[in-house]
GROMACS .gro file of C-alpha atoms in nm:
model
  331
    1MET     CA    1  -1.408  -0.271  -1.483
    2ASN     CA    2  -1.102  -0.046  -1.587
    3PRO     CA    3  -0.840  -0.108  -1.354
    4LEU     CA    4  -0.769   0.227  -1.295
    5ARG     CA    5  -1.128   0.339  -1.203
    6LEU     CA    6  -1.115  -0.013  -0.971
    7ILE     CA    7  -0.787   0.202  -0.884
    8GLY     CA    8  -0.948   0.554  -0.841
    9THR     CA    9  -1.255   0.427  -0.626
   10ALA     CA   10  -1.100   0.233  -0.383
   11LEU     CA   11  -0.819   0.489  -0.356
   12CYS     CA   12  -1.071   0.749  -0.261
   13CYS     CA   13  -1.107   0.615   0.112
   14VAL     CA   14  -0.743   0.754   0.115
   15ALA     CA   15  -0.860   1.096   0.013
   16ILE     CA   16  -1.153   1.081   0.247
   17VAL     CA   17  -0.879   0.959   0.549
   18PHE     CA   18  -0.649   1.209   0.391
   19GLY     CA   19  -0.899   1.433   0.379
   20GLY     CA   20  -1.151   1.552   0.607
   21LEU     CA   21  -1.402   1.308   0.854
   22THR     CA   22  -1.705   1.445   1.109
   23PHE     CA   23  -1.617   1.616   1.397
   24SER     CA   24  -1.925   1.506   1.647
   25SER     CA   25  -1.827   1.208   1.908
   26ASP     CA   26  -1.997   0.943   1.744
   27ALA     CA   27  -1.900   0.982   1.423
   28GLN     CA   28  -1.858   0.735   1.168
   29LEU     CA   29  -1.703   0.684   0.790
   30ASP     CA   30  -1.923   0.837   0.510
   31PRO     CA   31  -1.834   0.759   0.139
   32ASN     CA   32  -2.089   1.021   0.031
   33PHE     CA   33  -1.937   1.302   0.305
   34TYR     CA   34  -1.800   1.529   0.042
   35ILE     CA   35  -2.157   1.492  -0.179
   36ARG     CA   36  -2.221   1.815  -0.151
   37SER     CA   37  -1.919   1.968  -0.035
   38CYS     CA   38  -1.685   1.865  -0.310
   39PRO     CA   39  -1.919   1.668  -0.542
   40GLN     CA   40  -1.613   1.654  -0.770
   41LEU     CA   41  -1.354   1.497  -0.570
   42GLN     CA   42  -1.422   1.098  -0.713
   43SER     CA   43  -1.341   1.248  -1.027
   44ILE     CA   44  -1.012   1.466  -0.933
   45VAL     CA   45  -0.840   1.171  -0.809
   46TYR     CA   46  -0.942   0.989  -1.074
   47GLN     CA   47  -0.797   1.190  -1.313
   48ILE     CA   48  -0.480   1.276  -1.131
   49LEU     CA   49  -0.396   0.871  -1.092
   50SER     CA   50  -0.462   0.869  -1.456
   51ASN     CA   51  -0.217   1.112  -1.572
   52VAL     CA   52   0.053   1.064  -1.296
   53ALA     CA   53  -0.021   0.671  -1.407
   54THR     CA   54   0.042   0.788  -1.797
   55LYS     CA   55   0.410   0.861  -1.709
   56ASP     CA   56   0.512   0.672  -1.458
   57PRO     CA   57   0.380   0.290  -1.451
   58ARG     CA   58   0.468   0.202  -1.135
   59MET     CA   59   0.271   0.482  -0.907
   60PRO     CA   60  -0.107   0.304  -0.895
   61ALA     CA   61   0.107   0.026  -0.755
   62SER     CA   62   0.298   0.242  -0.483
   63LEU     CA   63   0.012   0.443  -0.371
   64ILE     CA   64  -0.185   0.111  -0.279
   65ARG     CA   65   0.141  -0.002  -0.108
   66LEU     CA   66   0.164   0.356   0.076
   67HIS     CA   67  -0.246   0.278   0.169
   68PHE     CA   68  -0.155  -0.058   0.312
   69HIS     CA   69   0.108   0.090   0.509
   70ASP     CA   70  -0.058   0.322   0.662
   71CYS     CA   71  -0.354   0.106   0.759
   72PHE     CA   72  -0.100  -0.193   0.863
   73VAL     CA   73   0.020   0.054   1.137
   74GLN     CA   74  -0.170   0.164   1.401
   75GLY     CA   75  -0.470   0.229   1.184
   76CYS     CA   76  -0.593   0.430   0.857
   77ASP     CA   77  -0.480   0.795   1.031
   78ALA     CA   78  -0.224   0.911   0.767
   79SER     CA   79   0.041   0.875   1.038
   80VAL     CA   80   0.280   0.769   0.743
   81LEU     CA   81   0.245   1.151   0.641
   82LEU     CA   82   0.371   1.280   0.951
   83ASN     CA   83   0.821   1.415   0.928
   84THR     CA   84   1.070   1.310   1.186
   85THR     CA   85   1.194   1.628   1.365
   86ASP     CA   86   1.380   1.665   1.686
   87THR     CA   87   1.157   1.535   1.930
   88ILE     CA   88   0.972   1.233   1.680
   89VAL     CA   89   1.100   0.944   1.472
   90THR     CA   90   0.822   0.821   1.257
   91GLU     CA   91   0.734   0.595   0.999
   92GLN     CA   92   0.917   0.736   0.710
   93ASP     CA   93   1.182   0.659   0.876
   94ALA     CA   94   1.140   0.280   0.890
   95LEU     CA   95   1.385   0.037   0.745
   96PRO     CA   96   1.015  -0.096   0.527
   97ASN     CA   97   0.981   0.218   0.398
   98ILE     CA   98   1.258   0.395   0.339
   99ASN     CA   99   1.277   0.460  -0.038
  100SER     CA  100   0.939   0.305  -0.051
  101LEU     CA  101   0.705   0.636  -0.001
  102ARG     CA  102   0.653   0.737  -0.326
  103GLY     CA  103   0.282   0.822  -0.368
  104LEU     CA  104   0.340   1.076  -0.096
  105ASP     CA  105   0.376   1.394  -0.322
  106VAL     CA  106   0.060   1.181  -0.547
  107ILE     CA  107  -0.106   1.258  -0.220
  108ASN     CA  108  -0.008   1.659  -0.215
  109GLN     CA  109  -0.169   1.669  -0.529
  110ILE     CA  110  -0.461   1.552  -0.483
  111LYS     CA  111  -0.486   1.719  -0.176
  112THR     CA  112  -0.398   2.039  -0.368
  113ALA     CA  113  -0.625   2.011  -0.677
  114ILE     CA  114  -0.936   1.963  -0.413
  115GLU     CA  115  -0.894   2.283  -0.184
  116ILE     CA  116  -0.875   2.458  -0.526
  117ALA     CA  117  -1.150   2.342  -0.697
  118CYS     CA  118  -1.375   2.294  -0.320
  119PRO     CA  119  -1.203   2.554  -0.122
  120HIS     CA  120  -1.229   2.537   0.259
  121THR     CA  121  -1.406   2.221   0.236
  122VAL     CA  122  -1.102   1.951   0.254
  123SER     CA  123  -0.836   2.040   0.489
  124CYS     CA  124  -0.543   1.777   0.438
  125ALA     CA  125  -0.581   1.621   0.736
  126ASP     CA  126  -0.824   1.619   0.984
  127ILE     CA  127  -0.886   1.370   1.334
  128LEU     CA  128  -0.541   1.216   1.341
  129THR     CA  129  -0.330   1.010   1.555
  130LEU     CA  130  -0.117   1.208   1.715
  131SER     CA  131   0.193   0.988   1.675
  132ALA     CA  132   0.374   0.770   1.447
  133GLU     CA  133   0.701   0.565   1.565
  134ILE     CA  134   0.920   0.320   1.401
  135SER     CA  135   0.864   0.051   1.684
  136SER     CA  136   0.491   0.033   1.510
  137VAL     CA  137   0.581   0.024   1.190
  138LEU     CA  138   0.811  -0.347   1.293
  139THR     CA  139   0.561  -0.492   1.377
  140GLY     CA  140   0.251  -0.392   1.250
  141GLY     CA  141   0.232  -0.587   0.896
  142PRO     CA  142   0.283  -0.874   0.766
  143GLY     CA  143   0.607  -0.976   0.602
  144PRO     CA  144   0.759  -1.092   0.289
  145SER     CA  145   0.862  -1.394   0.449
  146PHE     CA  146   0.527  -1.453   0.602
  147SER     CA  147   0.442  -1.890   0.666
  148LEU     CA  148   0.025  -1.877   0.550
  149THR     CA  149  -0.003  -1.870   0.932
  150GLN     CA  150   0.155  -1.572   1.037
  151LEU     CA  151  -0.029  -1.391   0.702
  152LYS     CA  152  -0.397  -1.495   0.829
  153SER     CA  153  -0.284  -1.379   1.188
  154ALA     CA  154  -0.135  -1.037   1.143
  155PHE     CA  155  -0.449  -1.004   0.881
  156ALA     CA  156  -0.672  -1.176   1.143
  157ASP     CA  157  -0.567  -0.880   1.414
  158GLN     CA  158  -0.646  -0.570   1.179
  159GLY     CA  159  -1.056  -0.748   1.138
  160LEU     CA  160  -0.961  -0.838   0.845
  161THR     CA  161  -1.084  -1.233   0.655
  162THR     CA  162  -0.949  -1.517   0.469
  163ARG     CA  163  -1.050  -1.371   0.146
  164ASP     CA  164  -0.977  -1.028   0.217
  165LEU     CA  165  -0.575  -1.216   0.267
  166VAL     CA  166  -0.595  -1.320  -0.090
  167SER     CA  167  -0.809  -1.014  -0.277
  168LEU     CA  168  -0.526  -0.771  -0.099
  169SER     CA  169  -0.233  -0.955  -0.205
  170GLY     CA  170  -0.339  -0.927  -0.560
  171ALA     CA  171  -0.198  -0.598  -0.528
  172HIS     CA  172   0.067  -0.786  -0.617
  173THR     CA  173  -0.042  -0.860  -1.006
  174PHE     CA  174   0.218  -0.472  -1.062
  175GLY     CA  175   0.460  -0.330  -0.882
  176LYS     CA  176   0.808  -0.356  -0.766
  177SER     CA  177   0.989  -0.553  -0.508
  178ARG     CA  178   1.381  -0.544  -0.344
  179CYS     CA  179   1.566  -0.809  -0.425
  180PHE     CA  180   1.693  -0.841  -0.039
  181LEU     CA  181   1.294  -0.917   0.069
  182PHE     CA  182   1.362  -1.226  -0.122
  183SER     CA  183   1.684  -1.377  -0.214
  184ASP     CA  184   1.691  -1.618   0.030
  185ARG     CA  185   1.460  -1.813  -0.167
  186LEU     CA  186   1.651  -1.788  -0.473
  187TYR     CA  187   1.989  -1.941  -0.277
  188ASN     CA  188   1.914  -2.042   0.107
  189PHE     CA  189   1.574  -2.107   0.189
  190ASN     CA  190   1.518  -2.162   0.526
  191ASN     CA  191   1.900  -2.225   0.586
  192THR     CA  192   1.884  -2.549   0.396
  193GLY     CA  193   2.140  -2.435   0.134
  194LYS     CA  194   1.900  -2.449  -0.178
  195PRO     CA  195   1.602  -2.248  -0.319
  196ASP     CA  196   1.275  -2.259  -0.194
  197PRO     CA  197   1.107  -2.568  -0.386
  198THR     CA  198   0.820  -2.411  -0.450
  199LEU     CA  199   0.982  -2.185  -0.704
  200ASP     CA  200   0.965  -2.282  -1.058
  201THR     CA  201   1.331  -2.374  -1.118
  202THR     CA  202   1.318  -2.136  -1.484
  203TYR     CA  203   1.154  -1.901  -1.258
  204LEU     CA  204   1.428  -1.931  -1.017
  205LYS     CA  205   1.701  -1.874  -1.308
  206GLU     CA  206   1.561  -1.541  -1.462
  207LEU     CA  207   1.539  -1.401  -1.037
  208GLN     CA  208   1.870  -1.507  -0.976
  209LYS     CA  209   2.040  -1.317  -1.223
  210GLN     CA  210   1.865  -1.003  -1.167
  211CYS     CA  211   1.977  -1.094  -0.781
  212PRO     CA  212   2.322  -1.186  -0.820
  213GLU     CA  213   2.402  -1.367  -0.460
  214ASP     CA  214   2.657  -1.145  -0.355
  215GLY     CA  215   2.458  -0.857  -0.478
  216PRO     CA  216   2.332  -0.526  -0.298
  217GLY     CA  217   1.996  -0.626  -0.240
  218ASP     CA  218   1.876  -0.360  -0.413
  219ASN     CA  219   1.818  -0.422  -0.756
  220ARG     CA  220   1.416  -0.436  -0.806
  221VAL     CA  221   1.213  -0.716  -0.936
  222ASN     CA  222   0.863  -0.673  -1.113
  223PHE     CA  223   0.598  -0.862  -0.931
  224ASP     CA  224   0.410  -0.961  -1.219
  225PRO     CA  225   0.642  -1.124  -1.502
  226THR     CA  226   0.414  -1.126  -1.781
  227THR     CA  227   0.203  -0.788  -1.770
  228PRO     CA  228   0.436  -0.580  -1.465
  229ASN     CA  229   0.237  -0.303  -1.512
  230ARG     CA  230  -0.111  -0.286  -1.484
  231LEU     CA  231  -0.358  -0.447  -1.261
  232ASP     CA  232  -0.499  -0.785  -1.354
  233LYS     CA  233  -0.558  -1.139  -1.202
  234ASN     CA  234  -0.232  -1.293  -1.332
  235TYR     CA  235  -0.095  -1.232  -1.006
  236TYR     CA  236  -0.316  -1.583  -0.939
  237ASN     CA  237  -0.237  -1.742  -1.231
  238ASN     CA  238   0.144  -1.704  -1.152
  239LEU     CA  239   0.087  -1.835  -0.857
  240GLN     CA  240  -0.059  -2.158  -0.988
  241VAL     CA  241   0.216  -2.255  -1.211
  242LYS     CA  242   0.494  -2.127  -0.890
  243LYS     CA  243   0.593  -1.778  -1.030
  244GLY     CA  244   0.493  -1.616  -0.691
  245LEU     CA  245   0.792  -1.367  -0.579
  246LEU     CA  246   0.777  -1.346  -0.184
  247GLN     CA  247   0.775  -1.596  -0.012
  248SER     CA  248   0.420  -1.453   0.140
  249ASP     CA  249   0.308  -1.478  -0.214
  250GLN     CA  250   0.360  -1.890  -0.336
  251GLU     CA  251   0.212  -1.950   0.071
  252LEU     CA  252  -0.147  -1.913  -0.055
  253PHE     CA  253  -0.119  -2.168  -0.394
  254SER     CA  254   0.117  -2.390  -0.156
  255THR     CA  255   0.075  -2.421   0.145
  256PRO     CA  256  -0.105  -2.794   0.128
  257GLY     CA  257  -0.452  -2.813   0.220
  258ALA     CA  258  -0.512  -2.455   0.302
  259ASP     CA  259  -0.825  -2.290   0.206
  260THR     CA  260  -0.671  -1.950   0.047
  261ILE     CA  261  -0.556  -2.276  -0.212
  262ALA     CA  262  -0.969  -2.226  -0.404
  263ILE     CA  263  -1.022  -1.862  -0.376
  264VAL     CA  264  -0.695  -1.856  -0.596
  265ASN     CA  265  -0.832  -2.100  -0.847
  266ARG     CA  266  -1.138  -1.892  -0.837
  267PHE     CA  267  -0.941  -1.557  -0.917
  268ALA     CA  268  -0.730  -1.653  -1.138
  269ASN     CA  269  -1.040  -1.779  -1.362
  270ASN     CA  270  -1.172  -1.482  -1.351
  271LYS     CA  271  -1.090  -1.095  -1.321
  272ILE     CA  272  -1.440  -0.939  -1.304
  273VAL     CA  273  -1.477  -1.139  -0.932
  274PHE     CA  274  -1.094  -1.043  -0.786
  275PHE     CA  275  -1.184  -0.665  -0.932
  276LYS     CA  276  -1.505  -0.688  -0.695
  277ASN     CA  277  -1.350  -0.838  -0.381
  278PHE     CA  278  -1.052  -0.627  -0.405
  279LYS     CA  279  -1.240  -0.333  -0.390
  280LYS     CA  280  -1.429  -0.462  -0.121
  281SER     CA  281  -1.118  -0.505   0.062
  282MET     CA  282  -0.916  -0.211   0.022
  283ILE     CA  283  -1.236  -0.047   0.143
  284LYS     CA  284  -1.238  -0.222   0.417
  285MET     CA  285  -0.896  -0.128   0.499
  286GLY     CA  286  -0.935   0.159   0.483
  287ASN     CA  287  -1.139   0.087   0.770
  288ILE     CA  288  -0.893  -0.011   0.983
  289GLY     CA  289  -0.895   0.239   1.305
  290VAL     CA  290  -0.963   0.509   1.163
  291LEU     CA  291  -0.937   0.795   1.448
  292THR     CA  292  -1.361   0.934   1.505
  293GLY     CA  293  -1.469   1.252   1.715
  294THR     CA  294  -1.276   1.378   2.045
  295LYS     CA  295  -0.974   1.041   1.937
  296GLY     CA  296  -0.621   1.226   1.805
  297GLU     CA  297  -0.615   1.552   1.680
  298ILE     CA  298  -0.690   1.795   1.390
  299ARG     CA  299  -0.362   1.829   1.232
  300LYS     CA  300  -0.313   2.207   1.112
  301GLN     CA  301   0.019   2.039   0.846
  302CYS     CA  302  -0.004   1.741   0.703
  303ASN     CA  303   0.311   1.629   0.773
  304PHE     CA  304   0.386   1.806   1.163
  305ILE     CA  305   0.157   1.744   1.509
  306ASN     CA  306  -0.005   2.039   1.596
  307LYS     CA  307   0.294   2.136   1.857
  308GLU     CA  308   0.540   2.083   1.594
  309SER     CA  309   0.366   2.275   1.367
  310SER     CA  310   0.390   2.534   1.572
  311GLU     CA  311   0.774   2.554   1.623
  312LEU     CA  312   0.853   2.543   1.271
  313ASP     CA  313   0.998   2.752   1.064
  314LEU     CA  314   0.772   2.588   0.720
  315ALA     CA  315   0.935   2.779   0.479
  316THR     CA  316   1.253   2.576   0.574
  317VAL     CA  317   1.097   2.219   0.527
  318THR     CA  318   0.862   2.256   0.218
  319SER     CA  319   1.175   2.153  -0.007
  320THR     CA  320   1.257   1.829   0.161
  321GLU     CA  321   1.268   1.519   0.017
  322SER     CA  322   1.309   1.137  -0.033
  323ILE     CA  323   1.595   0.957  -0.156
  324GLU     CA  324   1.344   0.861  -0.467
  325GLY     CA  325   1.295   1.176  -0.546
  326GLY     CA  326   0.921   1.154  -0.467
  327VAL     CA  327   0.889   1.509  -0.237
  328VAL     CA  328   0.780   1.433   0.101
  329SER     CA  329   0.672   1.728   0.280
  330SER     CA  330   0.493   1.979   0.160
  331ILE     CA  331   0.256   2.218   0.372
   0.00000   0.00000   0.00000
């Protein structure tokens, strides 16, 4: 399967969650919801992703990260789209998300393209959460220094299995991470004053060059040192030779006796098996805590709850930009 096609297929659940849901009180997600009203939805998503990936190879990884950060905080409710205002401080200003929500402008591109192709069919967001507080971000997802036990617990809390954990971790086969998220592994692992012993020594030296001990911590390092811009199985091959970037990555293979080791080995040996499981787990994650029926509200503007939206001069918010250059506010 074409890796970009795989991403496009999996991220169609993002378009559906950020798009529309049925309105009955017993409503459920339906992958064929737009089959008649907007049959070209998947092709639109794929085309935009293809164009964006050509211009910016990092963007597909950023989109997956956006999806993950939305779903692990109060469920997949598009709360990550909410902008901070005078009365609400949202997920966008939480430390894990600052400068790290580059995918928002692509979501807006997809929304706009679908609205043009299928007018009056897809709103920017239908039944969604009323809040998106910073405290939920700080406690809602696994951290880069989590042990395997902590990782399993965090995923189990979302109804995800150990196989889902290993499959979704494969998203780290491309994209980048900032040094401060793993620099302790390079110099003072677990306050030992020594590097993490599960890091390959040659790889360790390469990382120390990119992330100096007294550096600011903002340098970005490829998750995958072999094929950094490609969704493939090399993430798992890297774990086998002690080249997982984050502690939470290497834990999947270096934890003695762990049941994740066999899964890592299987994915490392067969990319088709990995792709199949990755797609399945992405879609499963896309169903976490989705609000249906009378829960939440049908937001009239993507970036604001309805009360805020009615009080804002929308002309003053359309140009708000994130520090990294992606448009956060788009009406």
